Amino acid sequence: MTLTAADGKTVFGRLYRAEHPKATILLFHQAGSSKDEYRTIAPRLVAAGYSALAIDQRAGGTLFGPNESSAQYPRPAGYLEAVPDLQAAIDWATQQHVPVILWGSSYSAALVFPLGVRNAGKIAAILSFSPGEYFDDKQLVKRAAAQLSVPAYITGAANSDETTAAKSIADAMSSRLVTRYVPKHGVHGASTLIAVKDPQGAEDNWLPVLAFLRKVAP
């Protein structure tokens, strides 16, 4: 499917539809990636009762497969330039009459915080895989996290840098809203749920994700 961003650009996506969805989960990819980052993840979400839309963002590439959105541009787009693409997905999802959940990987795991604040009242929760202060404003994500009014699941790879970055953002939130998971085995971004990317940890790392989803969209 395609969406149109506020600046008129086409956003390409793939919709995975559950028969009676508990929520729509918007799947945003990491740098250098595409909607195919979620080729194995989205079907498991559908099996759990959630529809999912994975989009190609203009800040992306061919890490998992072709990125049709970024292919429209003559130069690589910066992370913040992808915001209209994510917002287009949110605008579409809010018309589906089920709860909307934002899911980000790496740079998009950071963007879901300010987008969650901007779209207060429209979303039910966020999941953030390997967030960090990836932008020139090194307080942007923490500042947004402090204003977030919905539950958030925050995790990262099993290394000290990502654990520290995730903790810093989680600590900015109200403790009643945040679920932070530190994996025993985990890799960067949403790939921590992909068996071929994280053979030691993927199955274990799915368990708290599904538990969080059952809590925020039962």
PDB file of C-alpha atoms in Angstrom:
ATOM      1  CA  MET A   1       0.000   0.000   0.000  1.00  0.00           C
ATOM      2  CA  THR A   2       1.021   3.641  -0.296  1.00  0.00           C
ATOM      3  CA  LEU A   3       0.432   6.731   1.828  1.00  0.00           C
ATOM      4  CA  THR A   4       1.062  10.386   1.086  1.00  0.00           C
ATOM      5  CA  ALA A   5       3.192  12.419   3.480  1.00  0.00           C
ATOM      6  CA  ALA A   6       2.345  16.041   4.298  1.00  0.00           C
ATOM      7  CA  ASP A   7       5.011  17.234   1.851  1.00  0.00           C
ATOM      8  CA  GLY A   8       3.421  15.236  -0.968  1.00  0.00           C
ATOM      9  CA  LYS A   9       5.966  12.419  -1.029  1.00  0.00           C
ATOM     10  CA  THR A  10       4.816   8.820  -1.425  1.00  0.00           C
ATOM     11  CA  VAL A  11       5.364   6.472   1.503  1.00  0.00           C
ATOM     12  CA  PHE A  12       5.430   2.803   0.560  1.00  0.00           C
ATOM     13  CA  GLY A  13       4.298   0.187   3.061  1.00  0.00           C
ATOM     14  CA  ARG A  14       3.151  -3.369   3.605  1.00  0.00           C
ATOM     15  CA  LEU A  15       0.010  -4.059   5.620  1.00  0.00           C
ATOM     16  CA  TYR A  16      -0.326  -7.257   7.630  1.00  0.00           C
ATOM     17  CA  ARG A  17      -3.976  -7.504   8.617  1.00  0.00           C
ATOM     18  CA  ALA A  18      -5.376  -9.474  11.553  1.00  0.00           C
ATOM     19  CA  GLU A  19      -8.966 -10.673  11.209  1.00  0.00           C
ATOM     20  CA  HIS A  20     -10.245  -8.937  14.349  1.00  0.00           C
ATOM     21  CA  PRO A  21      -7.353  -6.680  15.377  1.00  0.00           C
ATOM     22  CA  LYS A  22      -6.823  -5.668  18.983  1.00  0.00           C
ATOM     23  CA  ALA A  23      -4.705  -2.762  17.712  1.00  0.00           C
ATOM     24  CA  THR A  24      -2.755  -1.508  14.716  1.00  0.00           C
ATOM     25  CA  ILE A  25       1.002  -1.574  15.274  1.00  0.00           C
ATOM     26  CA  LEU A  26       3.074   0.800  13.127  1.00  0.00           C
ATOM     27  CA  LEU A  27       6.468  -0.738  12.425  1.00  0.00           C
ATOM     28  CA  PHE A  28       9.264   1.770  11.759  1.00  0.00           C
ATOM     29  CA  HIS A  29      12.698   0.540  10.660  1.00  0.00           C
ATOM     30  CA  GLN A  30      16.290   1.370  11.514  1.00  0.00           C
ATOM     31  CA  ALA A  31      18.881   3.308   9.495  1.00  0.00           C
ATOM     32  CA  GLY A  32      19.819   1.737   6.174  1.00  0.00           C
ATOM     33  CA  SER A  33      16.772  -0.500   6.340  1.00  0.00           C
ATOM     34  CA  SER A  34      13.263  -0.926   4.957  1.00  0.00           C
ATOM     35  CA  LYS A  35       9.864  -2.430   5.676  1.00  0.00           C
ATOM     36  CA  ASP A  36      11.421  -5.855   5.093  1.00  0.00           C
ATOM     37  CA  GLU A  37      13.064  -5.557   8.514  1.00  0.00           C
ATOM     38  CA  TYR A  38       9.651  -6.765   9.713  1.00  0.00           C
ATOM     39  CA  ARG A  39       9.137  -9.617   7.245  1.00  0.00           C
ATOM     40  CA  THR A  40       9.333 -12.224  10.046  1.00  0.00           C
ATOM     41  CA  ILE A  41       8.196 -10.015  12.933  1.00  0.00           C
ATOM     42  CA  ALA A  42       4.876  -8.772  11.527  1.00  0.00           C
ATOM     43  CA  PRO A  43       3.356 -12.253  10.948  1.00  0.00           C
ATOM     44  CA  ARG A  44       3.953 -13.094  14.611  1.00  0.00           C
ATOM     45  CA  LEU A  45       2.144  -9.931  15.621  1.00  0.00           C
ATOM     46  CA  VAL A  46      -0.768 -10.883  13.380  1.00  0.00           C
ATOM     47  CA  ALA A  47      -0.838 -14.360  14.967  1.00  0.00           C
ATOM     48  CA  ALA A  48      -1.132 -12.616  18.349  1.00  0.00           C
ATOM     49  CA  GLY A  49      -4.124 -10.612  17.121  1.00  0.00           C
ATOM     50  CA  TYR A  50      -2.571  -7.333  15.970  1.00  0.00           C
ATOM     51  CA  SER A  51      -2.628  -5.755  12.529  1.00  0.00           C
ATOM     52  CA  ALA A  52       0.707  -4.251  11.522  1.00  0.00           C
ATOM     53  CA  LEU A  53       1.832  -1.701   8.954  1.00  0.00           C
ATOM     54  CA  ALA A  54       5.537  -1.659   8.084  1.00  0.00           C
ATOM     55  CA  ILE A  55       6.647   1.354   6.050  1.00  0.00           C
ATOM     56  CA  ASP A  56       9.664   2.362   4.014  1.00  0.00           C
ATOM     57  CA  GLN A  57      11.002   5.634   5.416  1.00  0.00           C
ATOM     58  CA  ARG A  58      12.940   8.085   3.293  1.00  0.00           C
ATOM     59  CA  ALA A  59      15.871   7.705   5.709  1.00  0.00           C
ATOM     60  CA  GLY A  60      16.607   4.071   4.934  1.00  0.00           C
ATOM     61  CA  GLY A  61      18.271   1.619   2.591  1.00  0.00           C
ATOM     62  CA  THR A  62      18.499  -1.958   1.409  1.00  0.00           C
ATOM     63  CA  LEU A  63      19.748  -3.761   4.524  1.00  0.00           C
ATOM     64  CA  PHE A  64      16.789  -6.173   4.534  1.00  0.00           C
ATOM     65  CA  GLY A  65      15.372  -5.510   1.058  1.00  0.00           C
ATOM     66  CA  PRO A  66      14.469  -2.655  -1.309  1.00  0.00           C
ATOM     67  CA  ASN A  67      13.339   0.647   0.179  1.00  0.00           C
ATOM     68  CA  GLU A  68      10.850   2.124  -2.268  1.00  0.00           C
ATOM     69  CA  SER A  69      10.462   5.382  -0.370  1.00  0.00           C
ATOM     70  CA  SER A  70      14.158   6.264  -0.133  1.00  0.00           C
ATOM     71  CA  ALA A  71      14.627   5.349  -3.806  1.00  0.00           C
ATOM     72  CA  GLN A  72      12.646   8.490  -4.727  1.00  0.00           C
ATOM     73  CA  TYR A  73      15.352  10.814  -3.392  1.00  0.00           C
ATOM     74  CA  PRO A  74      18.551  11.959  -5.110  1.00  0.00           C
ATOM     75  CA  ARG A  75      20.484  12.020  -1.815  1.00  0.00           C
ATOM     76  CA  PRO A  76      20.302  10.141   1.488  1.00  0.00           C
ATOM     77  CA  ALA A  77      17.761  11.680   3.850  1.00  0.00           C
ATOM     78  CA  GLY A  78      18.564  12.584   7.451  1.00  0.00           C
ATOM     79  CA  TYR A  79      16.785  10.903  10.337  1.00  0.00           C
ATOM     80  CA  LEU A  80      14.546  13.860  11.178  1.00  0.00           C
ATOM     81  CA  GLU A  81      13.549  14.167   7.539  1.00  0.00           C
ATOM     82  CA  ALA A  82      11.712  10.865   7.952  1.00  0.00           C
ATOM     83  CA  VAL A  83       9.221  12.347  10.430  1.00  0.00           C
ATOM     84  CA  PRO A  84       6.573  13.111   7.738  1.00  0.00           C
ATOM     85  CA  ASP A  85       6.643   9.440   6.696  1.00  0.00           C
ATOM     86  CA  LEU A  86       6.018   8.234  10.247  1.00  0.00           C
ATOM     87  CA  GLN A  87       3.317  10.854  10.723  1.00  0.00           C
ATOM     88  CA  ALA A  88       1.571   9.721   7.527  1.00  0.00           C
ATOM     89  CA  ALA A  89       1.384   6.203   8.961  1.00  0.00           C
ATOM     90  CA  ILE A  90      -0.039   7.541  12.236  1.00  0.00           C
ATOM     91  CA  ASP A  91      -2.629   9.610  10.380  1.00  0.00           C
ATOM     92  CA  TRP A  92      -3.714   6.523   8.426  1.00  0.00           C
ATOM     93  CA  ALA A  93      -3.815   4.284  11.500  1.00  0.00           C
ATOM     94  CA  THR A  94      -5.983   6.664  13.513  1.00  0.00           C
ATOM     95  CA  GLN A  95      -8.724   6.110  10.919  1.00  0.00           C
ATOM     96  CA  GLN A  96      -8.814   2.347  11.519  1.00  0.00           C
ATOM     97  CA  HIS A  97     -10.902   2.587  14.716  1.00  0.00           C
ATOM     98  CA  VAL A  98      -8.647   0.413  16.871  1.00  0.00           C
ATOM     99  CA  PRO A  99      -5.854   1.433  19.258  1.00  0.00           C
ATOM    100  CA  VAL A 100      -2.636   2.609  17.582  1.00  0.00           C
ATOM    101  CA  ILE A 101       0.774   1.474  18.817  1.00  0.00           C
ATOM    102  CA  LEU A 102       4.100   2.912  17.627  1.00  0.00           C
ATOM    103  CA  TRP A 103       7.092   0.569  17.271  1.00  0.00           C
ATOM    104  CA  GLY A 104      10.538   1.918  16.457  1.00  0.00           C
ATOM    105  CA  SER A 105      13.953   0.428  15.713  1.00  0.00           C
ATOM    106  CA  SER A 106      17.191   2.386  16.318  1.00  0.00           C
ATOM    107  CA  TYR A 107      16.719   5.960  15.033  1.00  0.00           C
ATOM    108  CA  SER A 108      12.982   5.429  14.692  1.00  0.00           C
ATOM    109  CA  ALA A 109      12.978   4.027  18.255  1.00  0.00           C
ATOM    110  CA  ALA A 110      14.049   7.534  19.240  1.00  0.00           C
ATOM    111  CA  LEU A 111      11.550   9.300  16.970  1.00  0.00           C
ATOM    112  CA  VAL A 112       8.559   7.478  18.468  1.00  0.00           C
ATOM    113  CA  PHE A 113       8.973   9.519  21.658  1.00  0.00           C
ATOM    114  CA  PRO A 114       8.460  13.018  20.171  1.00  0.00           C
ATOM    115  CA  LEU A 115       5.859  11.575  17.807  1.00  0.00           C
ATOM    116  CA  GLY A 116       4.072  10.034  20.770  1.00  0.00           C
ATOM    117  CA  VAL A 117       3.932  13.437  22.424  1.00  0.00           C
ATOM    118  CA  ARG A 118       2.844  15.186  19.231  1.00  0.00           C
ATOM    119  CA  ASN A 119       0.055  12.649  18.771  1.00  0.00           C
ATOM    120  CA  ALA A 120      -1.138  12.538  22.375  1.00  0.00           C
ATOM    121  CA  GLY A 121      -4.633  11.155  22.527  1.00  0.00           C
ATOM    122  CA  LYS A 122      -4.192   9.237  19.267  1.00  0.00           C
ATOM    123  CA  ILE A 123      -1.860   6.437  20.347  1.00  0.00           C
ATOM    124  CA  ALA A 124      -2.112   3.779  23.034  1.00  0.00           C
ATOM    125  CA  ALA A 125       1.551   2.858  23.608  1.00  0.00           C
ATOM    126  CA  ILE A 126       5.033   2.752  22.114  1.00  0.00           C
ATOM    127  CA  LEU A 127       7.726   0.098  21.820  1.00  0.00           C
ATOM    128  CA  SER A 128      11.280   1.324  21.425  1.00  0.00           C
ATOM    129  CA  PHE A 129      14.112  -1.008  20.374  1.00  0.00           C
ATOM    130  CA  SER A 130      17.572   0.562  20.856  1.00  0.00           C
ATOM    131  CA  PRO A 131      16.661   4.229  21.304  1.00  0.00           C
ATOM    132  CA  GLY A 132      19.329   6.876  21.710  1.00  0.00           C
ATOM    133  CA  GLU A 133      19.995  10.577  21.312  1.00  0.00           C
ATOM    134  CA  TYR A 134      20.801  10.202  17.616  1.00  0.00           C
ATOM    135  CA  PHE A 135      20.106  13.831  16.691  1.00  0.00           C
ATOM    136  CA  ASP A 136      21.972  17.138  16.955  1.00  0.00           C
ATOM    137  CA  ASP A 137      19.792  18.034  19.949  1.00  0.00           C
ATOM    138  CA  LYS A 138      21.127  15.534  22.498  1.00  0.00           C
ATOM    139  CA  GLN A 139      18.192  16.102  24.854  1.00  0.00           C
ATOM    140  CA  LEU A 140      15.424  15.701  22.268  1.00  0.00           C
ATOM    141  CA  VAL A 141      14.453  12.145  23.154  1.00  0.00           C
ATOM    142  CA  LYS A 142      14.708  12.473  26.943  1.00  0.00           C
ATOM    143  CA  ARG A 143      12.719  15.707  26.821  1.00  0.00           C
ATOM    144  CA  ALA A 144       9.965  13.989  24.860  1.00  0.00           C
ATOM    145  CA  ALA A 145      10.063  10.900  27.098  1.00  0.00           C
ATOM    146  CA  ALA A 146       9.415  13.122  30.105  1.00  0.00           C
ATOM    147  CA  GLN A 147       6.234  14.411  28.427  1.00  0.00           C
ATOM    148  CA  LEU A 148       4.956  11.057  27.202  1.00  0.00           C
ATOM    149  CA  SER A 149       1.573  10.113  28.636  1.00  0.00           C
ATOM    150  CA  VAL A 150       1.229   6.519  27.371  1.00  0.00           C
ATOM    151  CA  PRO A 151       3.004   3.271  28.325  1.00  0.00           C
ATOM    152  CA  ALA A 152       6.378   2.594  26.737  1.00  0.00           C
ATOM    153  CA  TYR A 153       8.421  -0.586  26.341  1.00  0.00           C
ATOM    154  CA  ILE A 154      12.131   0.209  26.084  1.00  0.00           C
ATOM    155  CA  THR A 155      14.938  -2.217  25.333  1.00  0.00           C
ATOM    156  CA  GLY A 156      18.321  -2.402  23.615  1.00  0.00           C
ATOM    157  CA  ALA A 157      21.131  -4.721  22.714  1.00  0.00           C
ATOM    158  CA  ALA A 158      22.968  -6.618  25.442  1.00  0.00           C
ATOM    159  CA  ASN A 159      25.871  -4.176  25.704  1.00  0.00           C
ATOM    160  CA  SER A 160      26.712  -1.346  28.060  1.00  0.00           C
ATOM    161  CA  ASP A 161      26.286   1.489  25.546  1.00  0.00           C
ATOM    162  CA  GLU A 162      22.750   0.523  24.585  1.00  0.00           C
ATOM    163  CA  THR A 163      21.782  -0.377  28.131  1.00  0.00           C
ATOM    164  CA  THR A 164      22.947   3.050  29.318  1.00  0.00           C
ATOM    165  CA  ALA A 165      21.156   4.881  26.503  1.00  0.00           C
ATOM    166  CA  ALA A 166      17.902   3.013  27.107  1.00  0.00           C
ATOM    167  CA  LYS A 167      18.109   3.603  30.871  1.00  0.00           C
ATOM    168  CA  SER A 168      18.684   7.324  30.412  1.00  0.00           C
ATOM    169  CA  ILE A 169      15.520   7.640  28.329  1.00  0.00           C
ATOM    170  CA  ALA A 170      13.482   5.340  30.572  1.00  0.00           C
ATOM    171  CA  ASP A 171      14.551   7.312  33.653  1.00  0.00           C
ATOM    172  CA  ALA A 172      13.086  10.471  32.116  1.00  0.00           C
ATOM    173  CA  MET A 173       9.634   8.874  32.092  1.00  0.00           C
ATOM    174  CA  SER A 174       7.111   8.364  34.813  1.00  0.00           C
ATOM    175  CA  SER A 175       7.952   5.010  36.391  1.00  0.00           C
ATOM    176  CA  ARG A 176       4.312   3.933  36.208  1.00  0.00           C
ATOM    177  CA  LEU A 177       4.400   4.152  32.405  1.00  0.00           C
ATOM    178  CA  VAL A 178       7.728   2.559  31.527  1.00  0.00           C
ATOM    179  CA  THR A 179       8.582  -1.108  31.050  1.00  0.00           C
ATOM    180  CA  ARG A 180      12.321  -1.555  30.559  1.00  0.00           C
ATOM    181  CA  TYR A 181      13.762  -4.877  29.485  1.00  0.00           C
ATOM    182  CA  VAL A 182      17.473  -5.703  29.568  1.00  0.00           C
ATOM    183  CA  PRO A 183      18.079  -8.858  27.506  1.00  0.00           C
ATOM    184  CA  LYS A 184      20.550 -11.560  28.379  1.00  0.00           C
ATOM    185  CA  HIS A 185      21.233 -11.886  24.658  1.00  0.00           C
ATOM    186  CA  GLY A 186      20.151  -9.128  22.311  1.00  0.00           C
ATOM    187  CA  VAL A 187      21.225  -7.229  19.202  1.00  0.00           C
ATOM    188  CA  HIS A 188      20.590  -3.737  17.877  1.00  0.00           C
ATOM    189  CA  GLY A 189      17.079  -2.623  17.054  1.00  0.00           C
ATOM    190  CA  ALA A 190      14.109  -4.822  16.272  1.00  0.00           C
ATOM    191  CA  SER A 191      16.542  -7.446  14.958  1.00  0.00           C
ATOM    192  CA  THR A 192      16.705  -8.656  18.554  1.00  0.00           C
ATOM    193  CA  LEU A 193      13.450 -10.500  17.686  1.00  0.00           C
ATOM    194  CA  ILE A 194      14.766 -12.088  14.472  1.00  0.00           C
ATOM    195  CA  ALA A 195      16.195 -15.566  14.979  1.00  0.00           C
ATOM    196  CA  VAL A 196      18.767 -15.356  12.195  1.00  0.00           C
ATOM    197  CA  LYS A 197      20.072 -12.059  13.608  1.00  0.00           C
ATOM    198  CA  ASP A 198      19.871 -13.024  17.283  1.00  0.00           C
ATOM    199  CA  PRO A 199      19.839 -16.836  17.485  1.00  0.00           C
ATOM    200  CA  GLN A 200      20.611 -16.920  21.205  1.00  0.00           C
ATOM    201  CA  GLY A 201      18.089 -14.339  22.361  1.00  0.00           C
ATOM    202  CA  ALA A 202      15.242 -13.851  19.890  1.00  0.00           C
ATOM    203  CA  GLU A 203      12.729 -16.256  21.399  1.00  0.00           C
ATOM    204  CA  ASP A 204      13.341 -15.072  24.950  1.00  0.00           C
ATOM    205  CA  ASN A 205      13.110 -11.451  23.820  1.00  0.00           C
ATOM    206  CA  TRP A 206       9.684 -12.009  22.292  1.00  0.00           C
ATOM    207  CA  LEU A 207       8.154 -12.976  25.635  1.00  0.00           C
ATOM    208  CA  PRO A 208       8.162  -9.537  27.330  1.00  0.00           C
ATOM    209  CA  VAL A 209       7.121  -7.852  24.077  1.00  0.00           C
ATOM    210  CA  LEU A 210       3.993  -9.988  23.818  1.00  0.00           C
ATOM    211  CA  ALA A 211       3.297  -9.530  27.527  1.00  0.00           C
ATOM    212  CA  PHE A 212       3.489  -5.746  27.132  1.00  0.00           C
ATOM    213  CA  LEU A 213       1.148  -5.823  24.127  1.00  0.00           C
ATOM    214  CA  ARG A 214      -1.366  -7.936  26.043  1.00  0.00           C
ATOM    215  CA  LYS A 215      -1.304  -5.322  28.793  1.00  0.00           C
ATOM    216  CA  VAL A 216      -1.753  -2.220  26.607  1.00  0.00           C
ATOM    217  CA  ALA A 217      -4.083  -3.745  23.971  1.00  0.00           C
ATOM    218  CA  PRO A 218      -5.652  -6.902  25.395  1.00  0.00           C
TER     219      PRO A 218
END
